[in-house]
JSON list of C-alpha atoms in Angstrom, two decimals:
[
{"chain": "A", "resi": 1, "resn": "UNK", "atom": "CA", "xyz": [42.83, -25.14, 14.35]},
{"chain": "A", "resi": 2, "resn": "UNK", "atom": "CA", "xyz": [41.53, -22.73, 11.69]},
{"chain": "A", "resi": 3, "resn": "UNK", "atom": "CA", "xyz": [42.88, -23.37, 8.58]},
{"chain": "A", "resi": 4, "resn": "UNK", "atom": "CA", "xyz": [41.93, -19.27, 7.00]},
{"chain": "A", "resi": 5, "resn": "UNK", "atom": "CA", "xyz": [44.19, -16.78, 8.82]},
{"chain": "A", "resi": 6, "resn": "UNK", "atom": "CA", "xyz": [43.16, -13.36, 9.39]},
{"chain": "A", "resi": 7, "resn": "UNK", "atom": "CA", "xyz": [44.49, -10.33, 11.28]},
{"chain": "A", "resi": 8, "resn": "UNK", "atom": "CA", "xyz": [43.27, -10.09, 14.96]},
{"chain": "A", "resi": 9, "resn": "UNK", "atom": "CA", "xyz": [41.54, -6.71, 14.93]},
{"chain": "A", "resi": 10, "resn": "UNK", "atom": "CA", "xyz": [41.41, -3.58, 12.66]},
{"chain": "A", "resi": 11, "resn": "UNK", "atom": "CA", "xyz": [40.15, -0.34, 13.68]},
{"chain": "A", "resi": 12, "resn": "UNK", "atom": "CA", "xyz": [38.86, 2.80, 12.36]},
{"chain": "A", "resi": 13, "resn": "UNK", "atom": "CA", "xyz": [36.94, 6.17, 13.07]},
{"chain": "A", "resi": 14, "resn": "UNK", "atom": "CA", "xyz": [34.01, 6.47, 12.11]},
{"chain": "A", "resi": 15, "resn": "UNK", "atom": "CA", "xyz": [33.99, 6.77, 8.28]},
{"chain": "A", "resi": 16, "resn": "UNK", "atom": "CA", "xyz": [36.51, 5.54, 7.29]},
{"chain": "A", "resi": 17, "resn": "UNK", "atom": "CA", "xyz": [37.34, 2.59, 5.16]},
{"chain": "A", "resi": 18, "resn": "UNK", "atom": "CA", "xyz": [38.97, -0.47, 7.15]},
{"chain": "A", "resi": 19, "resn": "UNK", "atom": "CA", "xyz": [39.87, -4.12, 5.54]},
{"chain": "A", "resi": 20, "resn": "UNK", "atom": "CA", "xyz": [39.92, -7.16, 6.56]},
{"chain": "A", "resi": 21, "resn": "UNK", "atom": "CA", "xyz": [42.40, -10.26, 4.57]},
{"chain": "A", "resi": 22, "resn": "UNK", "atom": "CA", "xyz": [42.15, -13.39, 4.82]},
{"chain": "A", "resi": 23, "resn": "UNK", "atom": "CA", "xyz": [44.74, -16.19, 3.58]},
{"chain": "A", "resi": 24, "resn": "UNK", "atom": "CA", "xyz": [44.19, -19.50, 2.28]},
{"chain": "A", "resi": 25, "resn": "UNK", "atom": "CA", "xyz": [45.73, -21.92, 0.62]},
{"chain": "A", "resi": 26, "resn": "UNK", "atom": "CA", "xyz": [45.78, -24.26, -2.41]},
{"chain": "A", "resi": 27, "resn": "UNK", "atom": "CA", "xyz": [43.44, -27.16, -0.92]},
{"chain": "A", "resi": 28, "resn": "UNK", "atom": "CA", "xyz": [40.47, -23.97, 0.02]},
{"chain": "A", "resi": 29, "resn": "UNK", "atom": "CA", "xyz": [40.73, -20.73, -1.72]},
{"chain": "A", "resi": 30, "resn": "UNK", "atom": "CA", "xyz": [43.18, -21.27, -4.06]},
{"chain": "A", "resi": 31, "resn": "UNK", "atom": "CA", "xyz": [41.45, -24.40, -5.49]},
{"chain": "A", "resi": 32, "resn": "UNK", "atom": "CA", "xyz": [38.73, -22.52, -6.60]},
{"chain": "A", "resi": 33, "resn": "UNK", "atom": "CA", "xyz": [36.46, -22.67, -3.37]},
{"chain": "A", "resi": 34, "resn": "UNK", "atom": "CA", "xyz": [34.45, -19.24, -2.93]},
{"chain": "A", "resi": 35, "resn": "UNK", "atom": "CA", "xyz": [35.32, -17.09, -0.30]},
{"chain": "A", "resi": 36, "resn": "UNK", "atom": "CA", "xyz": [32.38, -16.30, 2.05]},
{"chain": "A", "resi": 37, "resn": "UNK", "atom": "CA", "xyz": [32.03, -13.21, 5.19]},
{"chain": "A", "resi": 38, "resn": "UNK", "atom": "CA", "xyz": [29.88, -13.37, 8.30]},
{"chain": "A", "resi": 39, "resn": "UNK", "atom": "CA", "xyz": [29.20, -10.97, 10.83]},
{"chain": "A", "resi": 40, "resn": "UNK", "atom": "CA", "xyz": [28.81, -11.55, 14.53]},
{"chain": "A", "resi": 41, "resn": "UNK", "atom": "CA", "xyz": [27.86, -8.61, 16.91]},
{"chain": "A", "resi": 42, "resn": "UNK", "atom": "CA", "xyz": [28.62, -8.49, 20.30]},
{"chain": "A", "resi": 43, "resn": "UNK", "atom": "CA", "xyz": [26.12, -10.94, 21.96]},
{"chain": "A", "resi": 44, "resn": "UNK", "atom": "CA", "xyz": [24.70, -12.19, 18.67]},
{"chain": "A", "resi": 45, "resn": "UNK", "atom": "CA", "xyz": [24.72, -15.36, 15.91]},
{"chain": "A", "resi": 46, "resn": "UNK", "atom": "CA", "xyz": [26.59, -15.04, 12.88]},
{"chain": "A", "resi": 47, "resn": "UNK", "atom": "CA", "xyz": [25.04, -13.77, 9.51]},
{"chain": "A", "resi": 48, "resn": "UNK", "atom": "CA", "xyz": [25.99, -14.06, 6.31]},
{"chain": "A", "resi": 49, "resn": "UNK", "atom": "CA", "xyz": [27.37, -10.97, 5.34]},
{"chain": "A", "resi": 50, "resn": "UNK", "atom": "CA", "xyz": [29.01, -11.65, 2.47]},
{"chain": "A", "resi": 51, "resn": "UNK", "atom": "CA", "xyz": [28.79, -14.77, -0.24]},
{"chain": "A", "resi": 52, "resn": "UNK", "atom": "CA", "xyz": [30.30, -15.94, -3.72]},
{"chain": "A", "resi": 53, "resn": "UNK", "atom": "CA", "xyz": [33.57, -13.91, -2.71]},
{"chain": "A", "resi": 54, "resn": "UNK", "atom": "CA", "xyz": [31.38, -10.49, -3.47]},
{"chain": "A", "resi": 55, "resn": "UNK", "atom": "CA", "xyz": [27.70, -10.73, -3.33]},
{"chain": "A", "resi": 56, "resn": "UNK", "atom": "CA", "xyz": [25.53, -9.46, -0.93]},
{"chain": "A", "resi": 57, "resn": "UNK", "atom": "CA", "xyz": [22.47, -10.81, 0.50]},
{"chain": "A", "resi": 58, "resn": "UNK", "atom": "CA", "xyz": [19.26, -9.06, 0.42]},
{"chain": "A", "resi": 59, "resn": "UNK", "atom": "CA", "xyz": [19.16, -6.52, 3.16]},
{"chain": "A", "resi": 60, "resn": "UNK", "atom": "CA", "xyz": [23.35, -5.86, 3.46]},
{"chain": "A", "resi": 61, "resn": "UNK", "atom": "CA", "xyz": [24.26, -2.14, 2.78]},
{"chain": "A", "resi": 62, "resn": "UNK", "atom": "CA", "xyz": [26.85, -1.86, -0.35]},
{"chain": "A", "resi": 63, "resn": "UNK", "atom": "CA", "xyz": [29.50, -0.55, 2.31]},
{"chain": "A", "resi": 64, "resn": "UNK", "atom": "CA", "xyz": [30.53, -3.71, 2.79]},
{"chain": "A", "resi": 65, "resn": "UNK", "atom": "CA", "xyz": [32.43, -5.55, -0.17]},
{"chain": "A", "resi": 66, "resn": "UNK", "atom": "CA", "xyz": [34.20, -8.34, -0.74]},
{"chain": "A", "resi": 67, "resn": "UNK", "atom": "CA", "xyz": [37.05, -9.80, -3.26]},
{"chain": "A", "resi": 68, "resn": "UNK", "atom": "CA", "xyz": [38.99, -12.63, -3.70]},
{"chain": "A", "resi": 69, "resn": "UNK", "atom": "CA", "xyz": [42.22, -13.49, -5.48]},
{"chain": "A", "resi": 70, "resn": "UNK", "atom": "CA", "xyz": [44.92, -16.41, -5.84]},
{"chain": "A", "resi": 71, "resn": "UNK", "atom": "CA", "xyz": [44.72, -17.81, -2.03]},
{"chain": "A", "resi": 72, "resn": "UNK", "atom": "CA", "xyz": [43.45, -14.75, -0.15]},
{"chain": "A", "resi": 73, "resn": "UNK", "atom": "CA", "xyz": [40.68, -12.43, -0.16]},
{"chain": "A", "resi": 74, "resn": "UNK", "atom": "CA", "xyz": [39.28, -9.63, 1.61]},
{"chain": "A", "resi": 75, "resn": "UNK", "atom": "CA", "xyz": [36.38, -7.44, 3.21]},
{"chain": "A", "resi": 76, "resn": "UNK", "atom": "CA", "xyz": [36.06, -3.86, 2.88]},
{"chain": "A", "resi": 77, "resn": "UNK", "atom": "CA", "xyz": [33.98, -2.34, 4.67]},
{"chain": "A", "resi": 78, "resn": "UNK", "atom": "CA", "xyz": [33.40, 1.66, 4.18]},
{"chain": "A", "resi": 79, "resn": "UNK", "atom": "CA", "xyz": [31.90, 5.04, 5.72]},
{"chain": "A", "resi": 80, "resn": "UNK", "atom": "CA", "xyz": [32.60, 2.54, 9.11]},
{"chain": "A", "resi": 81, "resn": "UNK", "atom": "CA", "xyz": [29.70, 2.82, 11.69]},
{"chain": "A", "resi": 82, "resn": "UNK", "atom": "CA", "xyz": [29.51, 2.17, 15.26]},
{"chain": "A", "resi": 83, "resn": "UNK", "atom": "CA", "xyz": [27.52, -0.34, 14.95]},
{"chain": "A", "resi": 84, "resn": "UNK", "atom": "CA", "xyz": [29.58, -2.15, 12.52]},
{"chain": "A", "resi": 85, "resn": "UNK", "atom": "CA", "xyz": [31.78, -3.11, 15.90]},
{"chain": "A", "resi": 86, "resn": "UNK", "atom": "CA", "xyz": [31.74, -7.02, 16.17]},
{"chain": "A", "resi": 87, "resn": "UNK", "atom": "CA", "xyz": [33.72, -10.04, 14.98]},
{"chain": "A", "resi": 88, "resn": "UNK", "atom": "CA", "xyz": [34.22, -11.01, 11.28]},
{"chain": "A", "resi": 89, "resn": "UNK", "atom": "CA", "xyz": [35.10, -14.92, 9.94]},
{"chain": "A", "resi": 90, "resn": "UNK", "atom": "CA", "xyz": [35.95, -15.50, 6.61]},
{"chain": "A", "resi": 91, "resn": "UNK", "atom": "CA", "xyz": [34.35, -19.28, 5.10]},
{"chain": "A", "resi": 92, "resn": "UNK", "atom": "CA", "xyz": [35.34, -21.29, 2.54]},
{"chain": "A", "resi": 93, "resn": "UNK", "atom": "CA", "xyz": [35.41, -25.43, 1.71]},
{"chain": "A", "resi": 94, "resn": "UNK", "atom": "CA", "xyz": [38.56, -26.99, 2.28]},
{"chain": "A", "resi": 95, "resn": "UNK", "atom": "CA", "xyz": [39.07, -30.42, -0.22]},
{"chain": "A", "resi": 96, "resn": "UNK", "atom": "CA", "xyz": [41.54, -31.88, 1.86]},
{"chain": "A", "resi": 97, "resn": "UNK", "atom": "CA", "xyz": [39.33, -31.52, 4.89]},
{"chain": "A", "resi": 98, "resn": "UNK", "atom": "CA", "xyz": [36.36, -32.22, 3.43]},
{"chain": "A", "resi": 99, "resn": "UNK", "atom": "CA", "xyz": [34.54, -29.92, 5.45]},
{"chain": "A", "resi": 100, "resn": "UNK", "atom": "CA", "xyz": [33.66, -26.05, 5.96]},
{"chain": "A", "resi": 101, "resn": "UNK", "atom": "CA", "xyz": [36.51, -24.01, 7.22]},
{"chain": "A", "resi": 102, "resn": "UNK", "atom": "CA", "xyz": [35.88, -20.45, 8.88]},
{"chain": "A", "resi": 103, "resn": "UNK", "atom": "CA", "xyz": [39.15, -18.24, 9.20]},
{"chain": "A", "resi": 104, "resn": "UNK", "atom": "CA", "xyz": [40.29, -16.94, 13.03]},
{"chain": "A", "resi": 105, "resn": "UNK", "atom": "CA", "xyz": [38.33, -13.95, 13.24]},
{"chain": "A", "resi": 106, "resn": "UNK", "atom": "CA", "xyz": [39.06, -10.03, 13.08]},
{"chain": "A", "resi": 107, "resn": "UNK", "atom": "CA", "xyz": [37.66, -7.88, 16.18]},
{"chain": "A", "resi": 108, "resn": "UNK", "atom": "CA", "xyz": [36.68, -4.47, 14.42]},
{"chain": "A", "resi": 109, "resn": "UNK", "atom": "CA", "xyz": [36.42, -1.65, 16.54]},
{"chain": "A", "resi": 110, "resn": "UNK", "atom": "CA", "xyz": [35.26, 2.53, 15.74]},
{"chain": "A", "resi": 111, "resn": "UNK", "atom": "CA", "xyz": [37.38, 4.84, 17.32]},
{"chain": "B", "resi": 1, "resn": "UNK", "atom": "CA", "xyz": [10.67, -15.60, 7.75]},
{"chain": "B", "resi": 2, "resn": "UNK", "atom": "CA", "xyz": [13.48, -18.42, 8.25]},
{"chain": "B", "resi": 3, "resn": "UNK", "atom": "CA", "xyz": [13.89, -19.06, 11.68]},
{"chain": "B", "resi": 4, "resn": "UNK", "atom": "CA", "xyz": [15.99, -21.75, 13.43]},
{"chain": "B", "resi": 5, "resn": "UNK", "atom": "CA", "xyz": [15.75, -22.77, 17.21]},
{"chain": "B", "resi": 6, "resn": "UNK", "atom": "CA", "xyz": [18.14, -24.90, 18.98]},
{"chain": "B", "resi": 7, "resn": "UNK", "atom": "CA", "xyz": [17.27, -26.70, 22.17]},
{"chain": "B", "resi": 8, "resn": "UNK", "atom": "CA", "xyz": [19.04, -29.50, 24.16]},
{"chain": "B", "resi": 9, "resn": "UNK", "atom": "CA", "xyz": [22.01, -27.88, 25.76]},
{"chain": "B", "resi": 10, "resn": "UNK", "atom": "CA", "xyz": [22.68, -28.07, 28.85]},
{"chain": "B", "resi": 11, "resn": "UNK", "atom": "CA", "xyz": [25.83, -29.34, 31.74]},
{"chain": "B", "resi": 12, "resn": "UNK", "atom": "CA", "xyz": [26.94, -32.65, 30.96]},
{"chain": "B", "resi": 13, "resn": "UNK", "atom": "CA", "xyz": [30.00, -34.58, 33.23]},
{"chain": "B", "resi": 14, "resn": "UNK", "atom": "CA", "xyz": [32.70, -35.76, 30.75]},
{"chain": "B", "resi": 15, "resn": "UNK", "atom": "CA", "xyz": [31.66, -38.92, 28.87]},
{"chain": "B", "resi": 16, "resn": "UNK", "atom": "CA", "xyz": [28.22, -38.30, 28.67]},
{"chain": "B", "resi": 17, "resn": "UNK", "atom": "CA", "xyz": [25.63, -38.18, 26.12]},
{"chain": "B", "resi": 18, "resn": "UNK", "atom": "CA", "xyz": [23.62, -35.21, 24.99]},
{"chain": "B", "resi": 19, "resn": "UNK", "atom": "CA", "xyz": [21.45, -34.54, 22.08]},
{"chain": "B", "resi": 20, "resn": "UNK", "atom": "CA", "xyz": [20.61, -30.85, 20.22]},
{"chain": "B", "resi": 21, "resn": "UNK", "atom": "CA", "xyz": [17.80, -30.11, 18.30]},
{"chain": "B", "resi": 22, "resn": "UNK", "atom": "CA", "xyz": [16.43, -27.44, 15.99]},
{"chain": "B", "resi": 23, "resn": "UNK", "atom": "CA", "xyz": [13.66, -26.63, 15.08]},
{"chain": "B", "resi": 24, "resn": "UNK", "atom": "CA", "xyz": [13.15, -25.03, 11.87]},
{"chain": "B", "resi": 25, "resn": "UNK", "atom": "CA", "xyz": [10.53, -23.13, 10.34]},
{"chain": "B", "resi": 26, "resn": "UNK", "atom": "CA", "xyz": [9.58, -20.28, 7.63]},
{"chain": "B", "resi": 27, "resn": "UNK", "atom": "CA", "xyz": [11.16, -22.27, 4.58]},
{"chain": "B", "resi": 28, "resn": "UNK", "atom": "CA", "xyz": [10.81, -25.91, 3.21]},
{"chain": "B", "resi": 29, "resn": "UNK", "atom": "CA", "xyz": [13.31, -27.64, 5.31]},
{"chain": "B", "resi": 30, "resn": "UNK", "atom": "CA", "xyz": [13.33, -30.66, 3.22]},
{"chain": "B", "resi": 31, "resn": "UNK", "atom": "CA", "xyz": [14.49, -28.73, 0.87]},
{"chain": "B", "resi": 32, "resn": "UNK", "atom": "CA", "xyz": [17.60, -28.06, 2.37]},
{"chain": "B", "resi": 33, "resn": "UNK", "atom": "CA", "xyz": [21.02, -28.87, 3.54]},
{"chain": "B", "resi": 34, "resn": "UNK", "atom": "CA", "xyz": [21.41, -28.09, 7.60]},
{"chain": "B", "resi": 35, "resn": "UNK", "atom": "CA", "xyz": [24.53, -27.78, 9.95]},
{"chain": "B", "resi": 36, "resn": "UNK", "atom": "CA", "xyz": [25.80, -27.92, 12.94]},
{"chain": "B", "resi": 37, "resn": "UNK", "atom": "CA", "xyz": [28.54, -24.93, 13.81]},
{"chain": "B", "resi": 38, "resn": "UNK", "atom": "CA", "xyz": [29.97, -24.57, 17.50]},
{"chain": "B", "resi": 39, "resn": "UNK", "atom": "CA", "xyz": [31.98, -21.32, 19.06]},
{"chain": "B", "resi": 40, "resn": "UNK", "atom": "CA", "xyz": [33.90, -22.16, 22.56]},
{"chain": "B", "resi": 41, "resn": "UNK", "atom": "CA", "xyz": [33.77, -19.33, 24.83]},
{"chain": "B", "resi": 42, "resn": "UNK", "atom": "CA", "xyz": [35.80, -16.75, 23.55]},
{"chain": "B", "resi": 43, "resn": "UNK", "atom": "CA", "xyz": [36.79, -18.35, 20.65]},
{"chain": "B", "resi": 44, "resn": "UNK", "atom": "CA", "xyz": [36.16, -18.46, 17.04]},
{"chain": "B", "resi": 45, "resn": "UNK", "atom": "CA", "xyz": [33.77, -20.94, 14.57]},
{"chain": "B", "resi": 46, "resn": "UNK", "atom": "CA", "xyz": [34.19, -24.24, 13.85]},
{"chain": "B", "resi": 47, "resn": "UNK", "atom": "CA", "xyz": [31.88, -26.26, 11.12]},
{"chain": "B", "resi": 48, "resn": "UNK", "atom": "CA", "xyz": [31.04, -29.46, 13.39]},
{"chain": "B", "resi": 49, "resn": "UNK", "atom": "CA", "xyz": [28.38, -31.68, 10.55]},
{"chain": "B", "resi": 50, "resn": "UNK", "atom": "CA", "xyz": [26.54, -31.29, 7.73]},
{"chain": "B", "resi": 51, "resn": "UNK", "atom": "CA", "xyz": [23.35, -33.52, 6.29]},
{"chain": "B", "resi": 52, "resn": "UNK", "atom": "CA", "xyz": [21.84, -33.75, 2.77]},
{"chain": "B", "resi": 53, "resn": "UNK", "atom": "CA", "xyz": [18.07, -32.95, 2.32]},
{"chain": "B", "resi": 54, "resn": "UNK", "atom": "CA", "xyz": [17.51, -36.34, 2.70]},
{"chain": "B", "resi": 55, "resn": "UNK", "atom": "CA", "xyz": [19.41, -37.31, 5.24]},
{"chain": "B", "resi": 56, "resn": "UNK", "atom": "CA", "xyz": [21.55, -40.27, 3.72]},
{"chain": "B", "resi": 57, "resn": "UNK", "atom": "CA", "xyz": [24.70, -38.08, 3.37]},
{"chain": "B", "resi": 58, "resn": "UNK", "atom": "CA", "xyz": [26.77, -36.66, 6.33]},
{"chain": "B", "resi": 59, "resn": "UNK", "atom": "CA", "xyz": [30.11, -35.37, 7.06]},
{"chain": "B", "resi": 60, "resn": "UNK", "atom": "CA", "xyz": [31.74, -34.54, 10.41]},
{"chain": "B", "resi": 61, "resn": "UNK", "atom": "CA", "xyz": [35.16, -32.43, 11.68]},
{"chain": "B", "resi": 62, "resn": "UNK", "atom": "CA", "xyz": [37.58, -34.52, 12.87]},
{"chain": "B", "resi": 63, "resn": "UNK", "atom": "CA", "xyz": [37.62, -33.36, 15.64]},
{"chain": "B", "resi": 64, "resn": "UNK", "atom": "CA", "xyz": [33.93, -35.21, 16.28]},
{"chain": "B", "resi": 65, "resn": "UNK", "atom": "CA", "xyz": [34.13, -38.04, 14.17]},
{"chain": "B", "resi": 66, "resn": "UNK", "atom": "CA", "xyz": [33.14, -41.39, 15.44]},
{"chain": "B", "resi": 67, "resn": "UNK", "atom": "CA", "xyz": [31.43, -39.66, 18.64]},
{"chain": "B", "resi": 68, "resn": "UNK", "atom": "CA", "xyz": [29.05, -37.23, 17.05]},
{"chain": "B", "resi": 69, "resn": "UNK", "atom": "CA", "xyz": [25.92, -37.97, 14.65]},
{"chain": "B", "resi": 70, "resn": "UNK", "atom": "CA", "xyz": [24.36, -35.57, 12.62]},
{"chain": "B", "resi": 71, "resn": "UNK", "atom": "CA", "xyz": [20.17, -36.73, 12.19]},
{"chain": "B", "resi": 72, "resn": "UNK", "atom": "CA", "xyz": [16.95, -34.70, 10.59]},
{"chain": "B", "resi": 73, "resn": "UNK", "atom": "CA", "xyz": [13.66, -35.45, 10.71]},
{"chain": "B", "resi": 74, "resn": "UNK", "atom": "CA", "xyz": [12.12, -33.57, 7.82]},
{"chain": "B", "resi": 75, "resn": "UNK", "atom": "CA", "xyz": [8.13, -34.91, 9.18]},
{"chain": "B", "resi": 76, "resn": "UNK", "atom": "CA", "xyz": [9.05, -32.32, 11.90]},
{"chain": "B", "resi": 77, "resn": "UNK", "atom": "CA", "xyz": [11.04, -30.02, 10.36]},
{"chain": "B", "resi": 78, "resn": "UNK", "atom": "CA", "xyz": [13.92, -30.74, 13.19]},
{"chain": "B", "resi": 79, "resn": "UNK", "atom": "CA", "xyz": [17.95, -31.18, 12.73]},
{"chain": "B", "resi": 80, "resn": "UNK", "atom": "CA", "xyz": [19.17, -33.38, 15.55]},
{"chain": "B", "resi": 81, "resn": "UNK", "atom": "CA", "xyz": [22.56, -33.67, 16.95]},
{"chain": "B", "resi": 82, "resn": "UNK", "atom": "CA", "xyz": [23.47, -36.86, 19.02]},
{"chain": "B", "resi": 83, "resn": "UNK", "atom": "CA", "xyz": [26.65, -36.23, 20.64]},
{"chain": "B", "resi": 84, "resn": "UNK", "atom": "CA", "xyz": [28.56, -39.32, 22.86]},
{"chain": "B", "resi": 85, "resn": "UNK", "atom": "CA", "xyz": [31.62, -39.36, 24.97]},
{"chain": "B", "resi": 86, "resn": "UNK", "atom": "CA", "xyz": [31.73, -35.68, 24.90]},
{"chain": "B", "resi": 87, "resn": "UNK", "atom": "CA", "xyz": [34.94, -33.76, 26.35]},
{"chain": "B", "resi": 88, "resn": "UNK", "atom": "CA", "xyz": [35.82, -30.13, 27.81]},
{"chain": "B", "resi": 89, "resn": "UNK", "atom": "CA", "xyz": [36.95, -29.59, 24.47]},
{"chain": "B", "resi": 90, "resn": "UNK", "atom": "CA", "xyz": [33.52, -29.74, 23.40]},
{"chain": "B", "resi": 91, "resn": "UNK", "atom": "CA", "xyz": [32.19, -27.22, 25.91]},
{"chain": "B", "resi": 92, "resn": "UNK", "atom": "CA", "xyz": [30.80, -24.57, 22.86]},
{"chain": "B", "resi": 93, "resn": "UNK", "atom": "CA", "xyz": [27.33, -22.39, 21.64]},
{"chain": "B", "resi": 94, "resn": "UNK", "atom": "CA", "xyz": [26.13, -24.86, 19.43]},
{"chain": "B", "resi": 95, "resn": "UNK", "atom": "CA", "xyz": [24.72, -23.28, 16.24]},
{"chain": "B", "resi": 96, "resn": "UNK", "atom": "CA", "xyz": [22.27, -24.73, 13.51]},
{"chain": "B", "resi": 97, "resn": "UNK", "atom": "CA", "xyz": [22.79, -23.01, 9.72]},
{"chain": "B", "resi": 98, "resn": "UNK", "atom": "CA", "xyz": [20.96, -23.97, 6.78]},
{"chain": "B", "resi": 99, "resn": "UNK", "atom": "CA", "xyz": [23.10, -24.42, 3.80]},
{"chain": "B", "resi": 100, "resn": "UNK", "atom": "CA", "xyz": [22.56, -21.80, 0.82]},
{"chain": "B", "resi": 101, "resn": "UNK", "atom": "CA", "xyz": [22.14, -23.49, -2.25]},
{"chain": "B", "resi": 102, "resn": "UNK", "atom": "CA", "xyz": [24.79, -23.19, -5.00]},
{"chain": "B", "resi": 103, "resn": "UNK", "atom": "CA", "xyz": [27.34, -22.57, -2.58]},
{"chain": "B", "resi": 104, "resn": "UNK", "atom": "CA", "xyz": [29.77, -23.97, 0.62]},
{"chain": "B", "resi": 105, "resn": "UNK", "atom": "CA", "xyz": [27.74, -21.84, 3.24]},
{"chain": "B", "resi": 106, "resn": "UNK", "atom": "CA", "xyz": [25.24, -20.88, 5.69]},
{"chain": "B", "resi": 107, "resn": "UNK", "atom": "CA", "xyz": [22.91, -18.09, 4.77]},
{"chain": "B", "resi": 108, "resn": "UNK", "atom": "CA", "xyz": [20.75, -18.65, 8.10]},
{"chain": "B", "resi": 109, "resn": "UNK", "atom": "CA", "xyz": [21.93, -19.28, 11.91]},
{"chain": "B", "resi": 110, "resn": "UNK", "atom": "CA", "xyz": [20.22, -20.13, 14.76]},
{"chain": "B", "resi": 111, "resn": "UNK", "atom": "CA", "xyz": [20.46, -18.17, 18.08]},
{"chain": "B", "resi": 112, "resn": "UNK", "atom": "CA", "xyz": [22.42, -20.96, 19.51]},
{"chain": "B", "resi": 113, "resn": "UNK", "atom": "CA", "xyz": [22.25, -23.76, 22.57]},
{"chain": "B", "resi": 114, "resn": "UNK", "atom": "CA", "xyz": [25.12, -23.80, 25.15]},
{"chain": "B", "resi": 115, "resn": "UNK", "atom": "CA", "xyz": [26.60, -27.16, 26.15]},
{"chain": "B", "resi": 116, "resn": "UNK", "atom": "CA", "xyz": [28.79, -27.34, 29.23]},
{"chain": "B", "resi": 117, "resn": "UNK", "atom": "CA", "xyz": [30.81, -30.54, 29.52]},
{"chain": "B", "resi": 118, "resn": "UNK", "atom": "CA", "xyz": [32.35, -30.08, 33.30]},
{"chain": "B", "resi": 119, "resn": "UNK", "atom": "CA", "xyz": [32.48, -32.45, 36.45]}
]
């Protein structure tokens, strides 16, 4: 059902510098809709980790970045922590949809 | 500091009725757009409904259109979700967000409220 696809699960020791894509397409991302990241430990809610394709809210370290081009975009995250471990959704608006559309979620894991 | 608390879930037999709420506090919740976001077990996020500050515009998934209805009451500071002829489908952690302004998404989640739709 999710209209953003991402990759299942990326891993990486700890620090090192792991991304995570995410592909749209012309009615979401590629018509202009932002791009948006959120977080969700193990256990947990979601939080906003990442909004306007590349801004960070008050409070999120700079290793985590985000960019966006054409009908994809992606999250970097850096120096990778074990406590970075979780599940990641990309976000956009979809104008065919008319709604919020969340991507299918990338497991991150430290080595 | 924002904080959001969802209440309401709960086992349900397919068919029934159920309704969420969440409370809000630490911010001017008429101020704001709200949402409903759900997560089946083991699965990912799915937007659900969205309300205006006001209250007079809503939009639903498809998925709950015509069964689900998105309320606030902004006298109590409380989003309200009325949900009818509910399915297994809709077995999910129900989440509230607030809407950041200026842009399609949720800069604050609740903790979430599980509803179980089983016989």
């Amino acid at each position: 059902q999710s209209v953003l696809t991402q990759p299942p699960s990326v891993s990486g020791a700890p620090g090192q510098r792991v991304t995570i894509s995410c592909t749209g397409s012309s009615s979401n991302i590629g018509s202009g809709f932002d791009v948006h990241w959120h977080q969700q430990l193990p256990g947990t809610a979601p939080k906003l980790l990442i909004f306007g394709n590349s801004n960070r809210p008050s409070g999120v370290p700079d290793r985590f970045s985000g960019s966006k081009s054409g009908t994809s975009a992606s999250l970097a995250i850096s120096g990778l922590q074990a406590d970075d471990e979780g599940d990641y959704y990309c976000q956009s608006y979809d104008s065919s949809l008319n709604g919020y559309v969340f991507g299918t979620g990338t497991k991150v894991t430290v080595l | 500091e924002v904080q959001l608390l969802e209440s309401g879930g709960g086992l349900v037999q397919p068919g029934g009725s159920l309704r969420l709420s969440c409370a809000a506090s630490g911010f001017s919740f008429s101020s704001y757009a709200m949402n409903w976001v759900r997560q089946a077990p083991g699965k990912g996020l799915e937007w659900v409904s969205d309300i205006s500050v006001g209250g007079g515009g809503t939009h639903y998934a498809d998925s709950v259109k015509g069964r689900f209805t998105i309320s606030r009451d902004n006298s109590k500071n409380t989003l309200y979700l009325q949900m009818y002829s509910l399915r297994a489908e809709d077995t999910a952690v129900y989440y509230c967000a607030k809407k950041l302004t200026g842009y399609y998404t949720f800069d604050d989640w609740g903790q979430g409220t599980l509803v179980t739709v089983s016989s």
